[in-house]
Coordinates of C-alpha atoms and ligand atoms in Angstrom, one line a residue:
X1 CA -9.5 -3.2 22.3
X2 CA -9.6 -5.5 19.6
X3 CA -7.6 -3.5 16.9
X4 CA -4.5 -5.1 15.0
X5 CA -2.7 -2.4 12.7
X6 CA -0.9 -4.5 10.0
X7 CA 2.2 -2.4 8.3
X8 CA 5.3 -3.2 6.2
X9 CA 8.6 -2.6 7.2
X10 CA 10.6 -2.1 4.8
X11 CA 9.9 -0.7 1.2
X12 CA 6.6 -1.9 0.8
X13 CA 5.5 -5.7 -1.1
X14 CA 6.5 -7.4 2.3
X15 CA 3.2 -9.7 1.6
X16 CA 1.1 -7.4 3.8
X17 CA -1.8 -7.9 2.1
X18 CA -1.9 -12.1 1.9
X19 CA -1.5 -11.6 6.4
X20 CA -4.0 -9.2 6.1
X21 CA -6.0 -11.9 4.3
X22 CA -5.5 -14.4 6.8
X23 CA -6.4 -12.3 9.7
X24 CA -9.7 -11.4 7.8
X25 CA -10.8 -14.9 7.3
X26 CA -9.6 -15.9 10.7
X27 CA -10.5 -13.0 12.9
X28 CA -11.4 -9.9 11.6
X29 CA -14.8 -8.1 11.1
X30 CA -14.1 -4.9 9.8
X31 CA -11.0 -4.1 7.7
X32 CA -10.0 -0.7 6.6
X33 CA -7.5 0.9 4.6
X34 CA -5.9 4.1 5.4
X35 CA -3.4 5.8 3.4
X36 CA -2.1 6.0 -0.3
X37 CA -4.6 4.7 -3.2
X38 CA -4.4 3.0 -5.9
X39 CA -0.3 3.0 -6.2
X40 CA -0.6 0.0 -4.0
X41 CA -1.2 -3.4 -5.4
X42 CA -2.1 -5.9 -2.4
X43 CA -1.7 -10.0 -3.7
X44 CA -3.4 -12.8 -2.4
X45 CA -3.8 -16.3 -3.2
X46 CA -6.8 -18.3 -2.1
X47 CA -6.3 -22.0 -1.2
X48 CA -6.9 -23.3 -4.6
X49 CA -4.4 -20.7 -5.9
X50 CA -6.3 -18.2 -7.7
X51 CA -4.8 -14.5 -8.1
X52 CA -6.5 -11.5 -6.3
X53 CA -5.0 -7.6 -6.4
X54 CA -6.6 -4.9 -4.6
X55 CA -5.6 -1.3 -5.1
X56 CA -7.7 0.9 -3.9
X57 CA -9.8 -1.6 -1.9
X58 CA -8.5 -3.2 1.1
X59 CA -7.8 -6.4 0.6
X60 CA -11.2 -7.7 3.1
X61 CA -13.7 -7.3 0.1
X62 CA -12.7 -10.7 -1.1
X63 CA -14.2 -12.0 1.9
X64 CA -17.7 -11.0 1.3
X65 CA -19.3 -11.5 5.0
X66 CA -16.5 -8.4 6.3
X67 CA -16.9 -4.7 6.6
X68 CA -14.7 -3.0 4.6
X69 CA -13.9 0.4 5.1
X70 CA -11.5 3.5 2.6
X71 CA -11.0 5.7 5.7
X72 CA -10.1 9.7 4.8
X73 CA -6.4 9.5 4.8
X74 CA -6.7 7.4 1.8
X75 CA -6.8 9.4 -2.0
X76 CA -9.3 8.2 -4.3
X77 CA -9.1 7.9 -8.7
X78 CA -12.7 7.3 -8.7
X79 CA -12.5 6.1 -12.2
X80 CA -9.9 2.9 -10.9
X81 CA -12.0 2.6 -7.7
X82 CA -15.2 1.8 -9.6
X83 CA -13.9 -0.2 -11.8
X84 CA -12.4 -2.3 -9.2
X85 CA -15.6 -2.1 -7.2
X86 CA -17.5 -3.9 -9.9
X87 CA -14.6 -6.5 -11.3
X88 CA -14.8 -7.7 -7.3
X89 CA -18.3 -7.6 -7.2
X90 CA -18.2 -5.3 -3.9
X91 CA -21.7 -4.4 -2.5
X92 CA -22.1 -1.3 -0.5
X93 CA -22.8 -3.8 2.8
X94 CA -19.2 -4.8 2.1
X95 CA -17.4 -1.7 1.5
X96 CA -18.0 2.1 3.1
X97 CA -15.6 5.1 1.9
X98 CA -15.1 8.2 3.8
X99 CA -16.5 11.4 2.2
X100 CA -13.3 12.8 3.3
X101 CA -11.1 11.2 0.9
X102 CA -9.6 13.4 -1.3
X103 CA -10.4 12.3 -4.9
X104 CA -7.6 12.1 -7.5
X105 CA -8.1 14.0 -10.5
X106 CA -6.9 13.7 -14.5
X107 CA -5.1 16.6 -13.9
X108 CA -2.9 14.9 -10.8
X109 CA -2.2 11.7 -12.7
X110 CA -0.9 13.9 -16.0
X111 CA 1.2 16.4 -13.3
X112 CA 2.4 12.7 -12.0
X113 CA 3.5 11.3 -14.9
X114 CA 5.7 14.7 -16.4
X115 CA 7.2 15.7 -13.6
X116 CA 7.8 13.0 -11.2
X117 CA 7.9 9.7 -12.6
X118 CA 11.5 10.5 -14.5
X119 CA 13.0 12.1 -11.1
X120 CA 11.7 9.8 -8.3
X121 CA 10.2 6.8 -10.0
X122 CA 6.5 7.5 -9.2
X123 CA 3.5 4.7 -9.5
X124 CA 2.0 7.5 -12.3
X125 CA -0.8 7.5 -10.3
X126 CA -1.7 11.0 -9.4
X127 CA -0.9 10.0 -6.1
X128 CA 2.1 13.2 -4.8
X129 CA -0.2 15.7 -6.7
X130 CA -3.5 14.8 -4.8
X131 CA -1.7 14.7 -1.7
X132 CA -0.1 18.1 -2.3
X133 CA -3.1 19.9 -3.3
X134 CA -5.2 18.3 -0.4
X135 CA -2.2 19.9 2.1
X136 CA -2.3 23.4 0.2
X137 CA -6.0 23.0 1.1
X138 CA -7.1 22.9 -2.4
X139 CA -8.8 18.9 -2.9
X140 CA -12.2 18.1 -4.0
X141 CA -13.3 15.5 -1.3
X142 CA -15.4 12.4 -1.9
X143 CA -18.5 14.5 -0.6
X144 CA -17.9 17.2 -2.3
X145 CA -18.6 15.2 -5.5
X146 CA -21.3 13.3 -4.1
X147 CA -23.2 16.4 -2.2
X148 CA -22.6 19.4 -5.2
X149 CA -22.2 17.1 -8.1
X150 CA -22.7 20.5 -10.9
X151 CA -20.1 23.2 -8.4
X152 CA -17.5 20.1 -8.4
X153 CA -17.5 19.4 -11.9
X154 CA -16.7 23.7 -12.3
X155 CA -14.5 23.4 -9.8
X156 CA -12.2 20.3 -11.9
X157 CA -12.8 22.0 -14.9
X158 CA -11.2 25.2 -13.9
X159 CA -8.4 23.6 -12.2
X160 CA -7.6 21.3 -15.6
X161 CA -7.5 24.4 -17.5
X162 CA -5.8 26.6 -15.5
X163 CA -3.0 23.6 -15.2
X164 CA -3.2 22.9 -18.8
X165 CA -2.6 26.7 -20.1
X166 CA 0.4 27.1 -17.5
X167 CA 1.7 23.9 -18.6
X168 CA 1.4 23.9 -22.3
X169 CA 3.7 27.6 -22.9
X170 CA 6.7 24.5 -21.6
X171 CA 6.0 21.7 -22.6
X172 CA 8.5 19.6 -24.6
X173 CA 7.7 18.1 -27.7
X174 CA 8.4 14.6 -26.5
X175 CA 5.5 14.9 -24.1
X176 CA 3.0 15.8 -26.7
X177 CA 1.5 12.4 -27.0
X178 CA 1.1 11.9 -23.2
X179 CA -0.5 15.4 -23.4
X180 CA -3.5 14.9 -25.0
X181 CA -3.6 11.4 -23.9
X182 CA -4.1 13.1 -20.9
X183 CA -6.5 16.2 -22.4
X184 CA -8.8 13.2 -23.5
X185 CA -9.3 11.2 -19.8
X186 CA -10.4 14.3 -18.3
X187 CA -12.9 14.7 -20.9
X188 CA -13.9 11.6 -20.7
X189 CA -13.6 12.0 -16.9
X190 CA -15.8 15.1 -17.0
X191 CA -18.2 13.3 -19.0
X192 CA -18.6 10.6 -16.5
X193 CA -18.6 12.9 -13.3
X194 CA -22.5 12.8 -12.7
X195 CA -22.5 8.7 -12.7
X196 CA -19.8 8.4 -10.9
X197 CA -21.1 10.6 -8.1
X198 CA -24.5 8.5 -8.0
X199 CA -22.5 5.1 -8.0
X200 CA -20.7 6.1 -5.4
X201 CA -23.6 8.0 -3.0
X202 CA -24.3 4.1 -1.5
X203 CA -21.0 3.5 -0.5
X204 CA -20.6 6.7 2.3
X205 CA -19.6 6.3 5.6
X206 CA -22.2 7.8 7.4
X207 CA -20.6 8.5 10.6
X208 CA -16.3 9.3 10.8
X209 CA -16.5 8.2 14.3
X210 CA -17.6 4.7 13.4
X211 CA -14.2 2.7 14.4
X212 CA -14.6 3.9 17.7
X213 CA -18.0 3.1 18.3
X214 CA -17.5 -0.3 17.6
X215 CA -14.3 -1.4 19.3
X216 CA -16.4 -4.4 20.0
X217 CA -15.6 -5.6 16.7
X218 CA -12.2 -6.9 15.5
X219 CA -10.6 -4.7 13.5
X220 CA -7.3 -4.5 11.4
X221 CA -5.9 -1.5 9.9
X222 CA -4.3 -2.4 6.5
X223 CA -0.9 -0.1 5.6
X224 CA 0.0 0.4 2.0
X225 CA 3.5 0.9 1.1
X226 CA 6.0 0.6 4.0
X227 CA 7.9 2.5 6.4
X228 CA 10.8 3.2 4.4
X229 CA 8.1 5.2 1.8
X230 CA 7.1 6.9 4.5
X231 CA 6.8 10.9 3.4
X232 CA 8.2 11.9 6.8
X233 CA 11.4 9.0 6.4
X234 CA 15.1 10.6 5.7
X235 CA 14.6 8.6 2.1
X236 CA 13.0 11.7 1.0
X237 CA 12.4 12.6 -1.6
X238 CA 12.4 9.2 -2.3
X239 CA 9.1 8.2 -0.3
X240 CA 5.3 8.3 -0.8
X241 CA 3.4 11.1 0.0
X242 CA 1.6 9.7 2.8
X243 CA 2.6 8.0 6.3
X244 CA 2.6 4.2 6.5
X245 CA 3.2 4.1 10.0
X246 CA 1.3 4.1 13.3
X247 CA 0.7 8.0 12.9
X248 CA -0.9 8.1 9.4
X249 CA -3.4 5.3 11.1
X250 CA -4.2 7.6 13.5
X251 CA -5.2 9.9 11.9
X252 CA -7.1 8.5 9.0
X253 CA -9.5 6.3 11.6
X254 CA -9.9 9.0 14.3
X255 CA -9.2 5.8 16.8
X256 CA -6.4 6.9 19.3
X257 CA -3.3 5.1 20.6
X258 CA -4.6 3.5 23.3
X259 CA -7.0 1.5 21.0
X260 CA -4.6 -0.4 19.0
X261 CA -4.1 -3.4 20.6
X262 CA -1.3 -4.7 18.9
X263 CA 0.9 -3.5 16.0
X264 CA 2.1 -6.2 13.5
X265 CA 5.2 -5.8 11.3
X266 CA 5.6 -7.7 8.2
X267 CA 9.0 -8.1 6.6
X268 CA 9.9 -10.3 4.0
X269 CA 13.3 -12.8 4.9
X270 CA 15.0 -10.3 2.1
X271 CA 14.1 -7.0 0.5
X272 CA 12.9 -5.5 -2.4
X273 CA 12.5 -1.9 -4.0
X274 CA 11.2 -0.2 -6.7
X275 CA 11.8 3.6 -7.5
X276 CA 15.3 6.1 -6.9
X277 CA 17.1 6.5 -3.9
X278 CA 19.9 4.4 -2.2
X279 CA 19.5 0.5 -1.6
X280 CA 22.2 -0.4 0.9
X281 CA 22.1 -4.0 0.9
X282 CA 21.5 -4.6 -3.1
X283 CA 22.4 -8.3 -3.8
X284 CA 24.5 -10.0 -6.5
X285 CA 23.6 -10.6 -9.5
X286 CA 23.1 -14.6 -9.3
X287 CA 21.1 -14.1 -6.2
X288 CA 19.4 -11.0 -7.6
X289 CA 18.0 -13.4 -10.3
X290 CA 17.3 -15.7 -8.0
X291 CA 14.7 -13.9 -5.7
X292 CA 13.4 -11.7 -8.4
X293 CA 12.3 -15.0 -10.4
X294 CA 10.9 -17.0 -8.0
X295 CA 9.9 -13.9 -5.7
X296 CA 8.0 -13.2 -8.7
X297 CA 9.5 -9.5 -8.2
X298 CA 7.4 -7.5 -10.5
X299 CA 5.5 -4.2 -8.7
X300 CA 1.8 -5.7 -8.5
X301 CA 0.7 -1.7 -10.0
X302 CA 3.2 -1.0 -12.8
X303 CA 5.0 -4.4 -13.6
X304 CA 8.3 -2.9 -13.1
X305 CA 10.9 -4.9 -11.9
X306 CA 12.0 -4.4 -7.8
X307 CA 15.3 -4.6 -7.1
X308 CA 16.4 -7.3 -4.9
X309 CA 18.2 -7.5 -1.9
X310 CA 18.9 -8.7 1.9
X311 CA 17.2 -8.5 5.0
X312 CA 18.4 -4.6 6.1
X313 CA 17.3 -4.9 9.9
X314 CA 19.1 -1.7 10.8
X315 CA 16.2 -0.9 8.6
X316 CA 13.6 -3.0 10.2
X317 CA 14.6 -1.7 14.1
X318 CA 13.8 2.1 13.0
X319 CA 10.5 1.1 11.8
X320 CA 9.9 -1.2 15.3
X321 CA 11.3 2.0 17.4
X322 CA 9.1 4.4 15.6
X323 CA 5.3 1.9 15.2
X324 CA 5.8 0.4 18.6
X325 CA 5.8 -3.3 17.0
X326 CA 4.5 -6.3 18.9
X327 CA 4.5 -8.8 16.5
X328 CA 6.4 -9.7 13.2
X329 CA 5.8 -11.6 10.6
X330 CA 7.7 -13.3 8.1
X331 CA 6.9 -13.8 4.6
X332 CA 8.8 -15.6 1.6
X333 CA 10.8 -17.6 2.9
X334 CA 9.7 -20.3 0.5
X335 CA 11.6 -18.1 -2.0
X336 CA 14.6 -17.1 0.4
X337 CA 15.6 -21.2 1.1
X338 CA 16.9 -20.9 -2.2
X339 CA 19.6 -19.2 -2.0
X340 CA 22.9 -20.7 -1.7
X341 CA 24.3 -18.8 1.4
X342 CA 21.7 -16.7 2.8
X343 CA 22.6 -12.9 4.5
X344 CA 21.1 -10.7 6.7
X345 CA 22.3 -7.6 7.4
X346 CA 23.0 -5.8 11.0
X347 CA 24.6 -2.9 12.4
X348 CA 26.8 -2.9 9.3
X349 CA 27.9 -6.3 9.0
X350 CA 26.5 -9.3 6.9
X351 CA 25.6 -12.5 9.0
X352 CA 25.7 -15.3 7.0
X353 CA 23.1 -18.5 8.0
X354 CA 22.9 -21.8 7.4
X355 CA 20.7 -22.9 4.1
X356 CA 17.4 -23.3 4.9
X357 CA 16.1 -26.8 3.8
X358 CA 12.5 -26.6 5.4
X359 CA 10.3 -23.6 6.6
X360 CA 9.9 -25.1 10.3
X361 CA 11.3 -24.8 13.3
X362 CA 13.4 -27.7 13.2
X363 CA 15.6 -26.6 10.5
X364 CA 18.7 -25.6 11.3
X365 CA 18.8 -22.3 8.8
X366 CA 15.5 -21.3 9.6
X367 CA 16.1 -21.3 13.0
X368 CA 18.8 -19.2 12.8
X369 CA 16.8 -16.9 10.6
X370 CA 14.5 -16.6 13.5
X371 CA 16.8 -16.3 16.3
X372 CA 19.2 -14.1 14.2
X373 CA 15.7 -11.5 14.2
X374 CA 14.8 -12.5 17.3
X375 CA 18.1 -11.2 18.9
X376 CA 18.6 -8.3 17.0
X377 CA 15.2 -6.7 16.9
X378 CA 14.5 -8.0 20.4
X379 CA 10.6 -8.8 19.3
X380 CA 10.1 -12.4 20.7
X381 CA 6.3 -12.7 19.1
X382 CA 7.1 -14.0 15.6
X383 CA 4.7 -15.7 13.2
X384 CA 5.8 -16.7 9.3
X385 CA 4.2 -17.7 6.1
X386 CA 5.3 -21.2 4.7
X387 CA 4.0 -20.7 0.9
X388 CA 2.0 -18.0 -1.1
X389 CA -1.8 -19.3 -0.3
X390 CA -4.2 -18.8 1.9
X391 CA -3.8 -21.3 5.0
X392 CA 0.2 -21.3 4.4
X393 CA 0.6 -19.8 7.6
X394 CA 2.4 -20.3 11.5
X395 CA 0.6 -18.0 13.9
X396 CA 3.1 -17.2 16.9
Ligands
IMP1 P1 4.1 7.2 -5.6 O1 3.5 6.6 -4.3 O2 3.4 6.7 -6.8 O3 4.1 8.7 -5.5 O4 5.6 6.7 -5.7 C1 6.6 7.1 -4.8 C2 7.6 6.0 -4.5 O5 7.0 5.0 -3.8 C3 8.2 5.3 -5.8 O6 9.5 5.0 -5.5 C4 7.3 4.1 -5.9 O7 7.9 3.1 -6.6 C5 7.1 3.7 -4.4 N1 5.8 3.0 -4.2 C6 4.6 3.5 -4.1 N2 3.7 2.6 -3.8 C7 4.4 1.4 -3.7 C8 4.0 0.1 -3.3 O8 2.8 -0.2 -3.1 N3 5.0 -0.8 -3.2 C9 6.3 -0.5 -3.5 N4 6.7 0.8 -3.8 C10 5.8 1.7 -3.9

């Protein structure tokens, strides 16, 4: 049962996607993605230090010899996802998408962007709408589009306008501009619609039951996003609207429980967030400026700034509890070490450590970073990043 499931454990940008590399070009055959779209932004680092995001794509496509599979829990803005196809160079040997996917349409990203990205700091990608219209059972899938290419195109049309003539008698004159900004992509969406399906036709995945009919393979399940965005989490409403967790993997892949062979958590040695809701352990301002510079602490999707904080692992035990976790990883503690008098926080205390001077078991402050973790989330399988590139890695 060689199946690793890779999630974040706190509020997503843990470095998921750089450990998902490293598995890939280590060990992994087939890698698949399996919730949210293209709010993620997944960063990696080859060996000579050049700069890869994926979005839509899981983060395997840069190794061009891998399977790469967009299983149905995921929700697709075809437009992006083409796009992205063709900057990467993807083939259709390197990538399959389920026909399931519920595609993301003009209309989503312009519901997305007046109603919820001033109230809960939304990505502005379409992403809540999708999700809501797929669970009031009202989505054009992938296959829809790709199998009736002429009824799907009626079928957006109608929904745009029927949006678009509710939502004009209230709209304010403020959001005029983003309006028709937003009247012209879905023209130029509609426009496209017929190419898009075509382009897309090669990349199907032919059979939904594919994952478990080659549990031969290696495979790794990439989360987007992390626990604490979790739509079923007590941060809502401040969450995503899908499930980064053991469950939403299920139920994308059609793979059951007893084929994940091991569950990997990855937390970063402190925490960041971007969007509303409550951040507990927000740092100070010195260190704030600290980790946000040399954390590079700008969201991967929109550029915004993430706040900046420290290691929460009340936090990171409810996210062990609730995905089973085996294994965690740690990532940026190349940018941790600089701070001054590092904290963690635990069952409502701060524990302060010793600096850390070098990323290695020897150090004094690392080691207590580990056996502080250790001991408090009782997972004894740790493994750690020691820079930002490929290969900058300690495998427990
Ligand atoms: P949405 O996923 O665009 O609907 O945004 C909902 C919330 O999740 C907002 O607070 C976003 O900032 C946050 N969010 C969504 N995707 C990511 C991500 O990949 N990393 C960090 N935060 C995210």
């Amino acid at each position: 049962m060689p199946v690793k499931l890779i999630l974040g454990l706190q509020h997503g940008d843990e470095g998921k996607g750089r450990i998902v590399d490293d598995f890939t070009e280590s060990w992994a055959d087939i890698i698949v993605r399996f919730q949210g779209g293209g709010n993620a932004g997944h960063t990696v680092y080859d060996k000579q230090g050049n700069k890869f995001v994926t979005h839509s794509l899981p983060v395997g496509v840069l190794h061009k010899d891998k399977l790469n599979i967009i299983s149905k829990g995921c929700v697709l803005n075809i437009e992006e996802l083409i796009q992205e196809i063709k900057e990467l160079n993807v083939s259709s040997e390197n990538l399959k998408i389920s026909g399931l996917c519920p595609i993301i349409e003009p209309m989503h990203v312009l519901k997305d962007k007046l109603k919820y990205q001033g109230k809960i700091g939304t990505t502005a990608k379409g992403i809540g709408p999708a999700y809501s219209d797929f669970y009031a059972r009202d989505s054009i899938l992938l296959r829809d589009l790709i199998e009736e290419p002429s009824v799907t195109f009626e079928k957006i049309k109608t929904k745009y306008h029927e949006f678009a003539l509710h939502k004009s008698k209230d709209i304010r004159i403020d959001q005029l501009k983003l309006y028709y900004e937003c009247e012209h992509q879905q023209f130029q969406f509609m426009q496209k619609i017929q190419e898009y399906a075509e382009f897309l036709s090669k990349f199907i995945l032919e059979d939904e039951y594919y994952l478990s009919k080659n549990l031969d393979k290696n495979i790794i399940l990439e989360g987007a996003q992390g626990s604490g965005l979790n739509i079923y989490s007590d941060n809502y409403p401040n969450v995503t609207s899908s499930s980064p967790t053991i469950g939403g993997a299920l139920n994308s892949t059609n793979l059951n429980h007893k084929n994940i062979d091991e569950v990997i958590g990855v937390i970063k040695s402190y925490k960041t967030k971007v969007g509303s809701g409550e951040f507990k352990t927000l740092c100070d301002e010195k260190n704030h400026k600290i980790l946000a510079t040399l954390g590079k602490e700008f969201g991967a999707t929109t550029g915004r700034p993430r706040q900046c904080g420290w290691l929460d692992l009340d936090e990171v035990n409810e996210a062990i509890m609730q995905n089973g976790v085996d294994h965690l990883f740690i990532t940026k503690t190349d940018v941790f070490m600089n701070i001054e008098s590092p904290k963690v926080y635990f069952n409502g205390e701060y524990h302060i450590i010793s600096n850390i001077k070098d990323i290695n078991e020897q150090d004094e402050g690392f080691n207590q970073l580990l056996s502080l973790i250790t001991n408090k989330t009782k997972i004894n399988k740790i493994s750690y990043t020691t820079g930002p590139l490929r290969g900058q890695i300690k495998f427990s």
